[in-house]
Coordinates of C-alpha atoms and ligand atoms in Angstrom, one line a residue:
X122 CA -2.2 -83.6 -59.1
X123 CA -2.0 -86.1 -61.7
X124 CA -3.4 -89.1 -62.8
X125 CA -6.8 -88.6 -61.3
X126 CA -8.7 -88.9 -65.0
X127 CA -12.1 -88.9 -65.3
X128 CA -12.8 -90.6 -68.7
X129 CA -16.1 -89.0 -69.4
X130 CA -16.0 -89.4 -73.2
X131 CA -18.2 -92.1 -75.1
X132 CA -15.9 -95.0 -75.2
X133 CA -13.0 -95.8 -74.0
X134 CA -15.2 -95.9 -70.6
X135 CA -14.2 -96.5 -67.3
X136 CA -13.1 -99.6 -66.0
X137 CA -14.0 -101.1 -62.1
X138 CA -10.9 -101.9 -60.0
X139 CA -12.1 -105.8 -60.1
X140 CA -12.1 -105.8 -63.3
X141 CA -8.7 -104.6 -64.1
X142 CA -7.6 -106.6 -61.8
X143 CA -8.9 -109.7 -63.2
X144 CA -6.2 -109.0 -66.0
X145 CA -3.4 -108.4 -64.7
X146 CA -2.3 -112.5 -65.3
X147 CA -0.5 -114.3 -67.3
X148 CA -3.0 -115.6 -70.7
X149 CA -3.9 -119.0 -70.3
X150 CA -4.0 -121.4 -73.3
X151 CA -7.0 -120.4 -75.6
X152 CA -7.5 -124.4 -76.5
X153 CA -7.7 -125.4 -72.8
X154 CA -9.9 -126.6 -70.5
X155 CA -10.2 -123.2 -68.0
X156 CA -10.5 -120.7 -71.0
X157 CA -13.1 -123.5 -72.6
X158 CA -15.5 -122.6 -69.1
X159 CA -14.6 -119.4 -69.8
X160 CA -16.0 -118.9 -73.2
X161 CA -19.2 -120.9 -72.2
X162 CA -19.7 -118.8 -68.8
X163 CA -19.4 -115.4 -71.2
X164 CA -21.6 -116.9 -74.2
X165 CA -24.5 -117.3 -71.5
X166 CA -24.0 -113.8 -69.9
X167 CA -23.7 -112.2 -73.0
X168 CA -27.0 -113.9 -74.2
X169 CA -29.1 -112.7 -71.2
X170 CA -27.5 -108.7 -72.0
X171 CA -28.8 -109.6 -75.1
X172 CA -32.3 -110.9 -73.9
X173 CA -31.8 -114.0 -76.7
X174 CA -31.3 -117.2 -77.2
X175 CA -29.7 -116.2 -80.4
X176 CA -25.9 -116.5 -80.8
X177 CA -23.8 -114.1 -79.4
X178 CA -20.3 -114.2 -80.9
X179 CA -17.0 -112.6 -79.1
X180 CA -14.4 -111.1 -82.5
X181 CA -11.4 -109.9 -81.4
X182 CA -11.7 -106.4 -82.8
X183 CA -13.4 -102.7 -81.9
X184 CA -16.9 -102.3 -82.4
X185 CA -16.6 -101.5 -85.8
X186 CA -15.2 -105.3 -86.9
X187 CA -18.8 -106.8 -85.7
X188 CA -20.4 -104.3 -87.6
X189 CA -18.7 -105.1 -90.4
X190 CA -19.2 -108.6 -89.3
X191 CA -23.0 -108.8 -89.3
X192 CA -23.1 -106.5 -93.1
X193 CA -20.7 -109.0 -94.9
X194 CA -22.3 -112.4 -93.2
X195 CA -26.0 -111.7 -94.3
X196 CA -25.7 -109.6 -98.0
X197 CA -24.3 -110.2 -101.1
X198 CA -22.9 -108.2 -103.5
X199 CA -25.2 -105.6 -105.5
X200 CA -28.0 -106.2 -102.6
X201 CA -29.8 -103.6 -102.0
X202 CA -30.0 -102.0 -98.4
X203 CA -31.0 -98.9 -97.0
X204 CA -28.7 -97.2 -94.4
X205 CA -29.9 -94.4 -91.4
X206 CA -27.7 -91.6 -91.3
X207 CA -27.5 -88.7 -88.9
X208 CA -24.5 -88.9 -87.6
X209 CA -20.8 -89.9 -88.0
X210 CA -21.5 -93.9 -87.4
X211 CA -24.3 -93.8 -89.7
X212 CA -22.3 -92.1 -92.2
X213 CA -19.9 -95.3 -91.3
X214 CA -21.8 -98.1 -92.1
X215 CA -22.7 -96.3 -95.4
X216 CA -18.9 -96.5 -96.3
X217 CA -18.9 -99.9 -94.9
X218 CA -21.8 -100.9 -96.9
X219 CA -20.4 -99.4 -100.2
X220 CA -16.8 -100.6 -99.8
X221 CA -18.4 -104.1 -100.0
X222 CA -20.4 -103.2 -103.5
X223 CA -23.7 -103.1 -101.8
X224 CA -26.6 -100.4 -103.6
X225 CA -27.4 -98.1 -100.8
X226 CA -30.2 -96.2 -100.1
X227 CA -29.2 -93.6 -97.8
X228 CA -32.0 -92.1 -95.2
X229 CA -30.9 -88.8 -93.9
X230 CA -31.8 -86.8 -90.7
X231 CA -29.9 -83.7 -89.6
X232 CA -27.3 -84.2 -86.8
X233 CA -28.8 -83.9 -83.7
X234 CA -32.3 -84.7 -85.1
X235 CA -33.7 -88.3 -85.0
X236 CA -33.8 -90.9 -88.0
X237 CA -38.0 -91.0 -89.3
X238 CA -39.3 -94.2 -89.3
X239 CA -42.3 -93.3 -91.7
X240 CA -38.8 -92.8 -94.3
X241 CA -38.2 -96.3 -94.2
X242 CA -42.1 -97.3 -94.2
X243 CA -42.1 -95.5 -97.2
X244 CA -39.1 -96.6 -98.8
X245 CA -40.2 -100.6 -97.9
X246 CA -43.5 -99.9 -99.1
X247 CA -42.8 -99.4 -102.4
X248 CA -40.3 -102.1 -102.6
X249 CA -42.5 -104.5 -103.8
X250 CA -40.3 -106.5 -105.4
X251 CA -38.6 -107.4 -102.1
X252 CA -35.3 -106.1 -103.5
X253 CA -34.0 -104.3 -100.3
X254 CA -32.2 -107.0 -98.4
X255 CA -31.2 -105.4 -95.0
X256 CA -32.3 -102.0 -93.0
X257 CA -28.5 -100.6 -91.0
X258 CA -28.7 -98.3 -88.8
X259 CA -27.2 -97.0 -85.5
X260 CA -29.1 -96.8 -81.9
X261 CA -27.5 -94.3 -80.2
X262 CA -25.5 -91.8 -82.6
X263 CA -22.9 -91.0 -80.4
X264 CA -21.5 -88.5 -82.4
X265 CA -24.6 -86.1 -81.8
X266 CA -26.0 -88.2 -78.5
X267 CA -29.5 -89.0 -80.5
X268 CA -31.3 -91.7 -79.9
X269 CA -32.7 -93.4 -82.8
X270 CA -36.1 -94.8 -82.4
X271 CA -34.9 -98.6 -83.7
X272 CA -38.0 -100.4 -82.0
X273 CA -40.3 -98.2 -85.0
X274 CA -37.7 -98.7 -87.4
X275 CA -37.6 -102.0 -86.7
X276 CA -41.3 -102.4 -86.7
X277 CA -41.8 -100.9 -90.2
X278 CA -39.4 -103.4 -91.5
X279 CA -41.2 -106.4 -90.6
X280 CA -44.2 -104.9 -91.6
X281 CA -43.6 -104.3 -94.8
X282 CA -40.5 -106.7 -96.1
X283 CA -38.6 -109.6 -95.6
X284 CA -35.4 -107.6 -94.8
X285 CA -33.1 -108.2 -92.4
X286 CA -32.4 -105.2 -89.5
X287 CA -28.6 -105.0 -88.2
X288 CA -27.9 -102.5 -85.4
X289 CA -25.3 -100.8 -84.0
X290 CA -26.1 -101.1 -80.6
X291 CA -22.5 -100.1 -79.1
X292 CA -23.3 -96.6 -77.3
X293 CA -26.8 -98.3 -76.3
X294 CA -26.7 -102.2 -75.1
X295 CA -26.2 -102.2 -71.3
X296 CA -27.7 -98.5 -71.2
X297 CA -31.2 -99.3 -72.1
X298 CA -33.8 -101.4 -72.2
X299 CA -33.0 -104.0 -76.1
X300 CA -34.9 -107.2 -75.9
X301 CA -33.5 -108.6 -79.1
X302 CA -35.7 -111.4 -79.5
X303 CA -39.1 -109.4 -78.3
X304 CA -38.3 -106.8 -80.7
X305 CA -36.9 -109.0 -83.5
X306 CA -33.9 -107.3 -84.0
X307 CA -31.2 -110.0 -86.6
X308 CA -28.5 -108.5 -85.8
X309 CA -27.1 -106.4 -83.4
X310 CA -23.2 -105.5 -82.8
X311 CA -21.3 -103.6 -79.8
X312 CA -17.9 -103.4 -78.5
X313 CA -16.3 -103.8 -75.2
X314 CA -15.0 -100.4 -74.6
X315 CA -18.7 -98.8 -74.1
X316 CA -21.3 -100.2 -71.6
X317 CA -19.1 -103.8 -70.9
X318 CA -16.8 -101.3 -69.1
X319 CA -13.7 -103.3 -70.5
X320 CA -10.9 -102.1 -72.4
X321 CA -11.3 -101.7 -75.9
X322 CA -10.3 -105.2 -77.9
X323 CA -13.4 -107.1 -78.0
X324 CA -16.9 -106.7 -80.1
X325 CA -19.7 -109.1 -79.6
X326 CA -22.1 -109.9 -82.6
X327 CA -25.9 -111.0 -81.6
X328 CA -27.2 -113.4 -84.9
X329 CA -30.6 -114.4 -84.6
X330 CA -32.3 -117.1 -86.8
X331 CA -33.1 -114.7 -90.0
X332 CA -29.7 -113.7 -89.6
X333 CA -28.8 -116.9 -90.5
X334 CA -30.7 -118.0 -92.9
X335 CA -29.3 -114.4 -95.1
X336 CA -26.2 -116.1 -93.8
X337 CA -26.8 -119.1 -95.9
X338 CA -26.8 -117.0 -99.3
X339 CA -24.0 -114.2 -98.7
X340 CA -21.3 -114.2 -101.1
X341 CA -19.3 -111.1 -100.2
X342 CA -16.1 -111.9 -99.4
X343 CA -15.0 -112.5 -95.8
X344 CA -12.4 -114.3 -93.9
X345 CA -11.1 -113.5 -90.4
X346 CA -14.8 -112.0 -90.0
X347 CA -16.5 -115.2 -91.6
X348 CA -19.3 -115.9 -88.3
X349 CA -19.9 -119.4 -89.6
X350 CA -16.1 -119.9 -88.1
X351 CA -17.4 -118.7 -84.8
X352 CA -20.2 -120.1 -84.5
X353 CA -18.9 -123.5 -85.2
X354 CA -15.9 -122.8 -82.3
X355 CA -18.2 -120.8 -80.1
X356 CA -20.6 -124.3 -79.7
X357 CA -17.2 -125.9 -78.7
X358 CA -16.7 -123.0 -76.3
X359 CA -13.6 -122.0 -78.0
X360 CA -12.7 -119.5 -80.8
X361 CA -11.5 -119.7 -84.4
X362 CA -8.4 -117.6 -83.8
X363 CA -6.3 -116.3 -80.9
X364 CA -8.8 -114.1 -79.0
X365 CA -7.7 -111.3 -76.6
X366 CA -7.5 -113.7 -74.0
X367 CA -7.5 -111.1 -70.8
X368 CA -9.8 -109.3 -72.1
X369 CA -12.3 -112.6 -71.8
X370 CA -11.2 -112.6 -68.1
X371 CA -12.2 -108.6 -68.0
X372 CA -15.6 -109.9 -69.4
X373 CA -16.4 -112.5 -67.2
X374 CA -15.9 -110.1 -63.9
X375 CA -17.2 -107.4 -66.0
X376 CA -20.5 -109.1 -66.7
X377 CA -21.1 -111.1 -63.7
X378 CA -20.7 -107.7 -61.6
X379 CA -23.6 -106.1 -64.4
X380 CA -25.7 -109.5 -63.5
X381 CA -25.8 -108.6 -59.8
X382 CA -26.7 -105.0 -60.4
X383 CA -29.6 -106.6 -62.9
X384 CA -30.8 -105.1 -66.2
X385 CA -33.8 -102.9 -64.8
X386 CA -31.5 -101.5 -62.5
X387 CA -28.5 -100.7 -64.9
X388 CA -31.0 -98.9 -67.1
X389 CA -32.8 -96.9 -64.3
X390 CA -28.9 -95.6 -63.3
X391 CA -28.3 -95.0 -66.6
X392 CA -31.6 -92.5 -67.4
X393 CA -31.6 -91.4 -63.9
X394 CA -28.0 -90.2 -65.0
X395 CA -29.2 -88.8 -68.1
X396 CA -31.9 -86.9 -66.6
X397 CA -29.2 -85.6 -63.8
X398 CA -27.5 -84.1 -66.7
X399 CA -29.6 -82.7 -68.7
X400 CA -31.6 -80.7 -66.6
X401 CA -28.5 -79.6 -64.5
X402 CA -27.5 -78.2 -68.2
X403 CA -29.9 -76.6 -69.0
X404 CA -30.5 -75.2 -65.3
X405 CA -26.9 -73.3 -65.7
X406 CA -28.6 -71.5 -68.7
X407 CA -26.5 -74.2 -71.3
X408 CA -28.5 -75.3 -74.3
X409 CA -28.7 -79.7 -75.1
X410 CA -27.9 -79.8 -78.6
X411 CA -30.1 -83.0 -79.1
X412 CA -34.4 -81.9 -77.7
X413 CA -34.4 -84.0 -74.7
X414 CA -36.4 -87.1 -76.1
X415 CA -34.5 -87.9 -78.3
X416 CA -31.0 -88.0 -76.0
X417 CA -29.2 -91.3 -75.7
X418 CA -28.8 -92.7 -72.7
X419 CA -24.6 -92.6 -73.2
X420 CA -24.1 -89.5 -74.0
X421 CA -25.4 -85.5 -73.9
X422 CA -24.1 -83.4 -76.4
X423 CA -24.1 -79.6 -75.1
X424 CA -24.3 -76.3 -77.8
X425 CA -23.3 -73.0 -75.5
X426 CA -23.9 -70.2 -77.4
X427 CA -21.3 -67.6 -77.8
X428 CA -18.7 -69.4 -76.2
X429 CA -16.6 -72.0 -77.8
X430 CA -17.2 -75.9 -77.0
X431 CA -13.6 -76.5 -76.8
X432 CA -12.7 -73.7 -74.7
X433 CA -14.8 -75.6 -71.9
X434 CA -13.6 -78.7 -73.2
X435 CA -10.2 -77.8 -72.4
X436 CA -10.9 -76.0 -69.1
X437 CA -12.6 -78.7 -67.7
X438 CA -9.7 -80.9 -69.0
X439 CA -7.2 -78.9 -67.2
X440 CA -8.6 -77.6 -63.9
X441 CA -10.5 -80.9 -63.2
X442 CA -8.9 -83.5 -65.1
X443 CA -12.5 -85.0 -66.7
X444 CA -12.1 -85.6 -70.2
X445 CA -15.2 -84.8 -72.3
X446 CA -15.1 -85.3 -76.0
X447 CA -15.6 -82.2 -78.4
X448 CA -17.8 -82.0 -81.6
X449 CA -16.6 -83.8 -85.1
X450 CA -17.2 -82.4 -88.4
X451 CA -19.0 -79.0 -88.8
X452 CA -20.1 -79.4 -84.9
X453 CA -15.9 -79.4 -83.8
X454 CA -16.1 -75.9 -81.5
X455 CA -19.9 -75.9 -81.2
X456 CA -20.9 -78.6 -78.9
X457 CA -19.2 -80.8 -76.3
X458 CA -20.3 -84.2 -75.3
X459 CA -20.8 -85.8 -72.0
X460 CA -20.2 -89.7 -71.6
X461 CA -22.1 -91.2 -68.8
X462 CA -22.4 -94.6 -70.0
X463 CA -21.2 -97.9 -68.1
X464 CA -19.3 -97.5 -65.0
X465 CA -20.6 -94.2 -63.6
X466 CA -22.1 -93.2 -60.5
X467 CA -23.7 -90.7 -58.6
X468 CA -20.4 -88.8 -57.9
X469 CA -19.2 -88.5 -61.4
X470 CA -22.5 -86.6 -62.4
X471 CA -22.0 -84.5 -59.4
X472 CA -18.6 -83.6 -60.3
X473 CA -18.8 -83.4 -63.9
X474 CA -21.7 -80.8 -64.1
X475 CA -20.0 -78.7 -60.8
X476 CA -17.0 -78.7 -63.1
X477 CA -19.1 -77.1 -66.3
X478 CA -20.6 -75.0 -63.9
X479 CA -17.2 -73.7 -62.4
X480 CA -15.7 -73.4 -65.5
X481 CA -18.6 -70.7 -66.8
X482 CA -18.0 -69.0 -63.6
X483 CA -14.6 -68.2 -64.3
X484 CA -14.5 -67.6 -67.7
X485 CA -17.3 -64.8 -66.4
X486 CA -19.9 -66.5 -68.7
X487 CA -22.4 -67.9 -66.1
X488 CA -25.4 -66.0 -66.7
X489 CA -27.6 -67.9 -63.6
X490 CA -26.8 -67.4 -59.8
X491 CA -23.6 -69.8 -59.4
X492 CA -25.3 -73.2 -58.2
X493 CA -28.2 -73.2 -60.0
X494 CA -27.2 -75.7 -62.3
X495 CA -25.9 -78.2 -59.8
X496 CA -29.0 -77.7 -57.3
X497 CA -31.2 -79.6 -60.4
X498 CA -29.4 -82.3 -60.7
X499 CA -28.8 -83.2 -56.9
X500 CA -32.9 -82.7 -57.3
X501 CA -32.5 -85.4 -59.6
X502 CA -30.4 -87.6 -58.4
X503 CA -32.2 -87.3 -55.0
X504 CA -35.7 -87.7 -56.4
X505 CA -35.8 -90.5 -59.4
Ligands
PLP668 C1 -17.7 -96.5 -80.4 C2 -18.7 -96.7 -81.4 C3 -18.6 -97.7 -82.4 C4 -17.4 -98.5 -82.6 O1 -16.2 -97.9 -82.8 P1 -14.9 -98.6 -82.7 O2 -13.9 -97.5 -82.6 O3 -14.7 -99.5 -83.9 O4 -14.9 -99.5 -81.5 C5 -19.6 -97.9 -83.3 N1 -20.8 -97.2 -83.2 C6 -21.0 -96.3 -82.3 C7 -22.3 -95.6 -82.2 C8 -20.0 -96.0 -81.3 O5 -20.2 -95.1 -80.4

């Protein structure tokens, strides 16, 4: 059979009927009235996702453009910042942050092993010149499915400086719990292709009143990305360039469908999901490459021993048509990753960890009683 795909890789995610319906339209003007409610209608939603009354800003672009956004709107060049990195994304913004002539400080953890916030208490503490402008660091590091602890982070930094925090929240807003303006996060960016279950195209930039004022003295160069353009447009409910305007129409019906669901119960799916899969996992005799407090909401990266990632990978790819995502870097062949963020349900953690568990049975590799593994996490499912 074809054409049955089960995208359950982190991002592109899949996307409801409704809402690919809602595309499939001609594009309406982008200076008229209709797409004007439209902008306004989205700018609310996407402020109580957010939990803010901060501005939430639309950039046509993938997740990485609002990232980019929120380093090159707040920082100028030869600030000093201090980047988390354990993981491909982190190891991103670094780039990101050096391409624009910042002086990084680089905190490391191992892949699969959380950022420490007493490494940035320590680092802010002896800053006492206030020289480090802005902390970067990524939420959920979907390359290794770790959850950072930002909250902590986040904590320390307002403790102990005047430095800004920008987070890349794009495997973790809409997946867990991130009251921007109760934990005084100043920026946080994400893209449309993760928990909005939208096509990739859009990335959304939350700018909170710090934010701003770093705004005010940034001198790195920026143009198509300059957020003082969209947040001059956005309070006319409009947009500084052409945006992607289906995609807008995708966000309305993909948002008002997460508003009737309700944030509590989006983020209990979402660890109930989690949970589902983990312990199914490790009920088949599998190993979680990330210890199980630290896994992201998103995403669970798996390390089988004596078998190779991919050759599951594959095997599930083939015989079942769910798509998993493999390992990058020095992990490509040791661990595969399971998406479960956005528009997943009950059925796709059924089938997705039946699959894995039929696929070790017949590569002969399944050393528990066949069933084991999916018995847990109908437990799960049935019990949280
Ligand atoms: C997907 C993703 C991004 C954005 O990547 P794009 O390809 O630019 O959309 C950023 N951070 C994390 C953690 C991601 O998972």
């Amino acid at each position: 059979m074809q054409d049955k795909l089960n995208l359950m890789i982190p991002g592109p995610t899949p996307v409801p009927e409704n809402v690919l319906s809602s595309m499939s339209k001609h594009p309406i003007g982008h200076r008229s009235g209709d797409f004007q409610k439209i902008v306004q209608k989205t700018t609310e939603q996407l402020k109580w996702l957010h939990q803010t009354t901060a501005d939430v800003l639309t950039i046509t672009g993938s997740g990485t453009a609002a990232m980019e956004a929120g380093i090159i709107n707040t920082l100028s060049k030869g600030d000093q910042v201090i980047c988390g990195d354990n993981g491909k994304f982190g190891e991103r913004w670094v780039k990101v942050a050096r391409a624009y002539g910042l002086d990084v400080k680089v905190v490391k953890a191992d892949w699969g092993t959380p950022l420490d916030p007493n490494q940035f208490k320590r680092i802010l503490e002896e800053d006492t010149n206030e020289k480090i402008k802005a902390v970067i660091l990524t939420h959920s590091e979907t390359s290794t499915g770790v959850i950072n602890d930002l909250k902590s982070i986040n904590n320390e930094v307002k403790n102990h400086s005047k430095a800004i925090t920008i987070a890349d929240c794009v495997t973790s807003l809409g997946a867990c719990n991130i009251p921007m303006d109760e934990w005084g996060i100043d920026v946080i960016a994400s893209g449309s292709q993760k928990g909005y279950m939208i096509p990739p195209g859009l990335s959304f930039v939350a700018m909170s009143k710090r934010a701003w004022e770093a705004n005010n003295q940034s001198n790195l160069p920026k143009f198509y990305l300059d957020l003082k353009q969209y947040l001059k447009t956005v309070n006319q409910n409009s947009n500084p360039f052409t945006p992607a305007i289906n995609l807008y129409f995708a966000l309305e019906a993909s948002l008002t469908m997460m508003q009737k669901e309700g944030l509590n119960n989006i983020f209990a799916r979402h660890a109930r999901h989690q949970k589902a899969t983990q312990e199914g996992i490790k009920a088949m005799g599998l190993n979680l490459f990330t210890k199980e407090n630290f896994g992201s909401p998103a995403i669970t990266a798996v390390k089988p021993e004596n078998i190779d990632a991919e050759s599951i990978r594959k095997a599930i790819k083939n015989d079942f048509d769910i798509l998993l995502a493999g390992g990058q870097d020095h992990l490509k062949g040791k661990i595969f990753r399971i998406g479960h963020l956005g528009f997943v349900n009950n059925r796709d953690i059924i089938s997705v960890i039946s699959a894995l568990e039929s696929t070790l049975d017949k590569m002969g590799k399944l050393n528990v009683p066949t069933g084991q593994g999916i018995a847990k996490t109908i437990s799960v499912l049935n019990n949280e």
